[in-house]
Coordinates of C-alpha atoms in Angstrom, one line a residue:
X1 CA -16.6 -223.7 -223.4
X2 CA -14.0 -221.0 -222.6
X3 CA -14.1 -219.2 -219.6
X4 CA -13.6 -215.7 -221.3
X5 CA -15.2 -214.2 -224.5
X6 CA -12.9 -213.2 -227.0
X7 CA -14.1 -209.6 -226.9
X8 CA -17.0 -207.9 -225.1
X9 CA -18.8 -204.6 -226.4
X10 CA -19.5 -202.4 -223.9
X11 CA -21.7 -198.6 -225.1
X12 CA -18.9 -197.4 -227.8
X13 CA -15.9 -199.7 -227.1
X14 CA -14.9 -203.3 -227.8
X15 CA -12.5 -205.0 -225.0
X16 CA -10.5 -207.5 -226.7
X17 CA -9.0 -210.0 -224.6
X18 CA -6.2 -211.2 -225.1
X19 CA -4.6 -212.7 -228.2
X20 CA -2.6 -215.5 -228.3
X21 CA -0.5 -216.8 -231.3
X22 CA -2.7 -219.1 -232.6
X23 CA -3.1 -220.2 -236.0
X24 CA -6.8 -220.4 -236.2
X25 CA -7.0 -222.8 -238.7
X26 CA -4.9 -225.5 -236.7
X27 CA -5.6 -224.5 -233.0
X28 CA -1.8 -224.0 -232.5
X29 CA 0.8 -221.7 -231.3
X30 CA 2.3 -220.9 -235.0
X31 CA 5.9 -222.1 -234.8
X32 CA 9.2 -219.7 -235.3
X33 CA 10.2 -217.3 -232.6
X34 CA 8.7 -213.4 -231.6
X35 CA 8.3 -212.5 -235.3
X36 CA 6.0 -214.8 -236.6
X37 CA 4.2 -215.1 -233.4
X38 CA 3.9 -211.3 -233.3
X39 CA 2.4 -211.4 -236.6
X40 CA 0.0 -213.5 -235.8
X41 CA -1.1 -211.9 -232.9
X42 CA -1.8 -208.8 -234.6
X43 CA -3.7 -210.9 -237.1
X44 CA -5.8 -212.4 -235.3
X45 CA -7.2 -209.2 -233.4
X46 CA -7.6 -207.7 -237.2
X47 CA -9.9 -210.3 -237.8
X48 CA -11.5 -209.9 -234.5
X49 CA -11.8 -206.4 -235.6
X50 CA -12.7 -207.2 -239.1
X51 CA -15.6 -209.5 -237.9
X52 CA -17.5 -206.4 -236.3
X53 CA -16.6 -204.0 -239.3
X54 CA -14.0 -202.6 -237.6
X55 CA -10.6 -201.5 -238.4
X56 CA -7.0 -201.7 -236.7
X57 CA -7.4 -197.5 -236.5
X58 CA -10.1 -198.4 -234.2
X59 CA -8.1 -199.6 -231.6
X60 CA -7.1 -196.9 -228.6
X61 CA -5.4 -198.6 -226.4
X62 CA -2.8 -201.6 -226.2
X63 CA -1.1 -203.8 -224.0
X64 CA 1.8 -206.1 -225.2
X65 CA 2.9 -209.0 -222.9
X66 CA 6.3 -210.2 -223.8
X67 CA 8.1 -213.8 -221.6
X68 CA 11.2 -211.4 -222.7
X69 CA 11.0 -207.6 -222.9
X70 CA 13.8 -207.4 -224.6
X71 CA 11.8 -208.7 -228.0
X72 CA 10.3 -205.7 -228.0
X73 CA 13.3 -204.0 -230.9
X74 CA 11.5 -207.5 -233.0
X75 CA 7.8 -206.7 -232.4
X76 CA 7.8 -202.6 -232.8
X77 CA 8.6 -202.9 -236.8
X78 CA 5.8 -205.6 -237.5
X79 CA 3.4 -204.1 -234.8
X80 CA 3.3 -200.5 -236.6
X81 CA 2.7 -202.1 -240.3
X82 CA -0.7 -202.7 -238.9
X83 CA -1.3 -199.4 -238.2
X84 CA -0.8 -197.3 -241.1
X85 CA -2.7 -193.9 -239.7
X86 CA -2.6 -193.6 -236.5
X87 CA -0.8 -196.0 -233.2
X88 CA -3.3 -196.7 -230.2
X89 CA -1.9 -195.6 -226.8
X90 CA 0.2 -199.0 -225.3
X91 CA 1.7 -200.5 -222.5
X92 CA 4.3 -203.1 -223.1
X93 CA 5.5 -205.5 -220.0
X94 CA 7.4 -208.2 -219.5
X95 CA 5.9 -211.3 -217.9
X96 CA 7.4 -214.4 -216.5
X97 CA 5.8 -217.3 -218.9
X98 CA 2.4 -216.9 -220.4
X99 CA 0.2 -219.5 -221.7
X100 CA 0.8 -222.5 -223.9
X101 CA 4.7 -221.0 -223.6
X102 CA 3.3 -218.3 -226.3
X103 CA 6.3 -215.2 -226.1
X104 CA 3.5 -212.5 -227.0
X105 CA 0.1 -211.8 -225.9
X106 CA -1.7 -208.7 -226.8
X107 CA -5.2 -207.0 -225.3
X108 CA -6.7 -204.2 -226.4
X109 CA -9.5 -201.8 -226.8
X110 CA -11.4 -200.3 -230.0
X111 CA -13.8 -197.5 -229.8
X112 CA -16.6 -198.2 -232.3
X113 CA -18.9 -195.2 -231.8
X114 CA -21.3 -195.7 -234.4
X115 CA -20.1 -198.7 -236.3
X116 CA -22.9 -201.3 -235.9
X117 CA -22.2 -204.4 -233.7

């Protein structure tokens, strides 16, 4: 068992915590540098979202975790694809490693208001 649930709904927001690269089919950190694992980070919290009938505009608030922060020129353009109305609030931050030597992790927060749980 994990120590941490993948999100927690608390009154009219989701916490999501955060996303590795992981394919979820395999288990594994999807090989190829930032790009693909920044692609695969953002979707795997669209399914997350997608699994409680929410969409990517739910999200308010992000915070990017890059091992370098100079990545960031590589994640902005696929980042922003997935949000085609409006961007959520974020933070981005470099970090000294993170785990299973991902280069990306991403958290957020949605706010669902009256979407159903």
């Amino acid at each position: 068992m994990q120590p941490y649930s993948t999100y927690r709904k608390e009154g009219d927001y989701v916490y999501l915590s955060g996303q590795l690269p992981i394919n979820l089919q395999t288990g594994e950190i999807v090989e190829g540098g930032i790009v693909e694992q920044t692609q695969q980070v953002m979707e795997n919290i669209q399914s997350i979202l997608q699994s409680l009938h929410l969409s990517m505009d739910s999200l308010v608030r992000m915070n990017l975790y890059l091992v370098n922060i100079e990545d960031i020129s590589e994640v902005n353009p696929i980042y922003t694809r997935f949000f085609p109305n409006k961007l959520p609030s974020r933070v981005a931050v470099g970090v000294q490693a993170l785990a299973k030597q991902s280069l990306i992790e991403i958290d957020g927060i949605a706010f669902c208001g009256l979407a159903s749980s």
